Amino acid sequence: MKAGLVGYAQTGKTTLFNALTGQNVQTGGAGKAKSNLGVIKVPDERLTRLTAIYKPRRTVPAEILFVDVPGPRTKGSGIDGVTIQALQEMDALAVVLRGFPALDATLAQPVRELADFEAELILNDLAVVERRVERLVKERSNDRQKAVLTQCLDHLNAERPLRHLELPAEDEREISSFAFLSRKPLLAVLNTTEANVVTPIPEDLVAACHDRRLEVISVCASLEAEIAALAPEEQAEFLAGLGIAEPASALLIRAAYALLDYISFFTVGEDEVRAWQVYRGSKAPKAAGRVHSDIERGFIRAEVMAYEEFIPVANEAKMREIGKLRVEGKEYVMKDGDIVNFRFAV
Ligand SMILES: Nc1nc2c(ncn2[C@@H]2O[C@H](COP(=O)(O)OP(=O)(O)OP(=O)(O)O)[C@@H](O)[C@H]2O)c(=O)[nH]1
Ligand SMILES: [Mg+2]
């Protein structure tokens, strides 16, 4: 599963990507038309607290894949085919909106950029749906798909993203192969100026995102890149100086994680404290399979503690004593923050 940093050209996507991944891809000017791919560790203060309790040899965070998708190469409006194709491959989109004056002093217009970008996604889907429906009508085939697509068509014609269209699972399957852009989970990221890092997000943008049912996050990509380059101790000091607890990139990563529909569970011990991702709604054997395929195959049961309940007690034996170490079977649906010990036999 991949989260794309997407949006128009020169909005700071690559700068942000570098800050997030610690890579050093060239930014500015004639950006390459190639996507950049990076693995990002998901910051999670629960992992820090579990590490303090278990003092393991190593601590391993969950990871997600980010892709820096270059903005459209074409001047003016319209997203070119190469960019569209790159967007199609993403599982979730974080649209980066320019909140700083451009090099040629063009003012920031994040609200307009967001509206334009979403309109592009909708128009693109509309073209795909129209072509397909036309063909199905001509061929007099696949009535089921035609019905679902007609519903999509009405929705798109009303300028609404397909994200807002609720479909039963069997209808969803009919259209999943189209990879509709306006159906992908979307997050708005305002790339603001350094002077504005602690100022609230402008009201008009908050309102626009609220109307679109989008979460919006504010970061200053160039500042994030500076922070990322500092040693850990210096980072804390730097953030304290700014009056913030953690870099905005941490927020962004967690938002992207949720956007991809991941939740975290933990395995703990003297050797390793580790966060693992599973899709929301996954059952215990699936989660076991993340750790090792043998554990999924030989799954017997899961011993589960809720993170929130564990922290005040901080002792497994005591948790068992007070009945807060649950034994769960194959049908158990994993919850975010579960601390799990899998029992299995191979
Ligand atoms: N003032 C300011 N400038 C920034 C910030 N982020 C990026 N820039 C500048 O904006 C220009 C474009 O940044 P990039 O990160 O290359 O933008 P991009 O979105 O990757 O651009 P494309 O790859 O062409 O789509 C560069 O000159 C950056 O230095 C920021 O937070 N503040
Ligand atoms: Mg770039």
PDB file of N, CA and C and ligand atoms in Angstrom, residues 10 12-15 25-28 31-32 36 68-71 73, ligand 2:
ATOM      1  N   GLN A  10       5.821  22.205  -8.119  1.00  0.00           N
ATOM      2  CA  GLN A  10       6.480  23.208  -7.277  1.00  0.00           C
ATOM      3  C   GLN A  10       5.685  23.608  -6.033  1.00  0.00           C
ATOM      4  N   GLY A  12       6.277  21.762  -3.243  1.00  0.00           N
ATOM      5  CA  GLY A  12       7.139  21.322  -2.142  1.00  0.00           C
ATOM      6  C   GLY A  12       7.032  19.843  -1.821  1.00  0.00           C
ATOM      7  N   LYS A  13       6.537  19.050  -2.764  1.00  0.00           N
ATOM      8  CA  LYS A  13       6.360  17.612  -2.519  1.00  0.00           C
ATOM      9  C   LYS A  13       7.703  16.920  -2.283  1.00  0.00           C
ATOM     10  N   THR A  14       8.671  17.221  -3.140  1.00  0.00           N
ATOM     11  CA  THR A  14       9.969  16.554  -3.014  1.00  0.00           C
ATOM     12  C   THR A  14      10.694  17.026  -1.749  1.00  0.00           C
ATOM     13  N   THR A  15      10.566  18.294  -1.435  1.00  0.00           N
ATOM     14  CA  THR A  15      11.160  18.819  -0.194  1.00  0.00           C
ATOM     15  C   THR A  15      10.592  18.066   1.004  1.00  0.00           C
ATOM     16  N   VAL A  25      16.724  13.842  -2.532  1.00  0.00           N
ATOM     17  CA  VAL A  25      16.370  13.994  -3.940  1.00  0.00           C
ATOM     18  C   VAL A  25      16.407  15.485  -4.278  1.00  0.00           C
ATOM     19  N   GLN A  26      16.878  15.777  -5.486  1.00  0.00           N
ATOM     20  CA  GLN A  26      16.990  17.180  -5.888  1.00  0.00           C
ATOM     21  C   GLN A  26      15.614  17.848  -5.973  1.00  0.00           C
ATOM     22  N   THR A  27      15.522  19.046  -5.415  1.00  0.00           N
ATOM     23  CA  THR A  27      14.248  19.770  -5.416  1.00  0.00           C
ATOM     24  C   THR A  27      14.334  20.992  -6.322  1.00  0.00           C
ATOM     25  N   GLY A  28      13.182  21.603  -6.536  1.00  0.00           N
ATOM     26  CA  GLY A  28      13.135  22.883  -7.244  1.00  0.00           C
ATOM     27  C   GLY A  28      13.357  22.755  -8.729  1.00  0.00           C
ATOM     28  N   GLY A  31      12.378  19.768 -11.886  1.00  0.00           N
ATOM     29  CA  GLY A  31      12.239  18.493 -11.187  1.00  0.00           C
ATOM     30  C   GLY A  31      12.127  17.373 -12.212  1.00  0.00           C
ATOM     31  N   LYS A  32      12.661  16.211 -11.855  1.00  0.00           N
ATOM     32  CA  LYS A  32      12.563  15.078 -12.764  1.00  0.00           C
ATOM     33  C   LYS A  32      11.125  14.604 -12.847  1.00  0.00           C
ATOM     34  N   ASN A  36       9.536   9.283  -6.792  1.00  0.00           N
ATOM     35  CA  ASN A  36      10.512   8.796  -5.813  1.00  0.00           C
ATOM     36  C   ASN A  36       9.779   7.977  -4.766  1.00  0.00           C
ATOM     37  N   ASP A  68       6.689  10.134  -3.894  1.00  0.00           N
ATOM     38  CA  ASP A  68       6.677  11.535  -4.290  1.00  0.00           C
ATOM     39  C   ASP A  68       6.345  11.566  -5.784  1.00  0.00           C
ATOM     40  N   VAL A  69       5.126  11.957  -6.087  1.00  0.00           N
ATOM     41  CA  VAL A  69       4.676  11.986  -7.488  1.00  0.00           C
ATOM     42  C   VAL A  69       4.876  13.396  -8.022  1.00  0.00           C
ATOM     43  N   PRO A  70       5.724  13.574  -9.046  1.00  0.00           N
ATOM     44  CA  PRO A  70       5.967  14.922  -9.553  1.00  0.00           C
ATOM     45  C   PRO A  70       4.670  15.561 -10.053  1.00  0.00           C
ATOM     46  N   GLY A  71       4.571  16.875  -9.920  1.00  0.00           N
ATOM     47  CA  GLY A  71       3.393  17.594 -10.400  1.00  0.00           C
ATOM     48  C   GLY A  71       3.295  17.504 -11.900  1.00  0.00           C
ATOM     49  N   ARG A  73       3.497  18.032 -15.701  1.00  0.00           N
ATOM     50  CA  ARG A  73       4.545  18.719 -16.464  1.00  0.00           C
ATOM     51  C   ARG A  73       3.980  19.838 -17.326  1.00  0.00           C
TER      52      ARG A  73
HETATM   53 MG    MG B   2       9.322  17.150  -7.064  1.00  0.00          MG
END
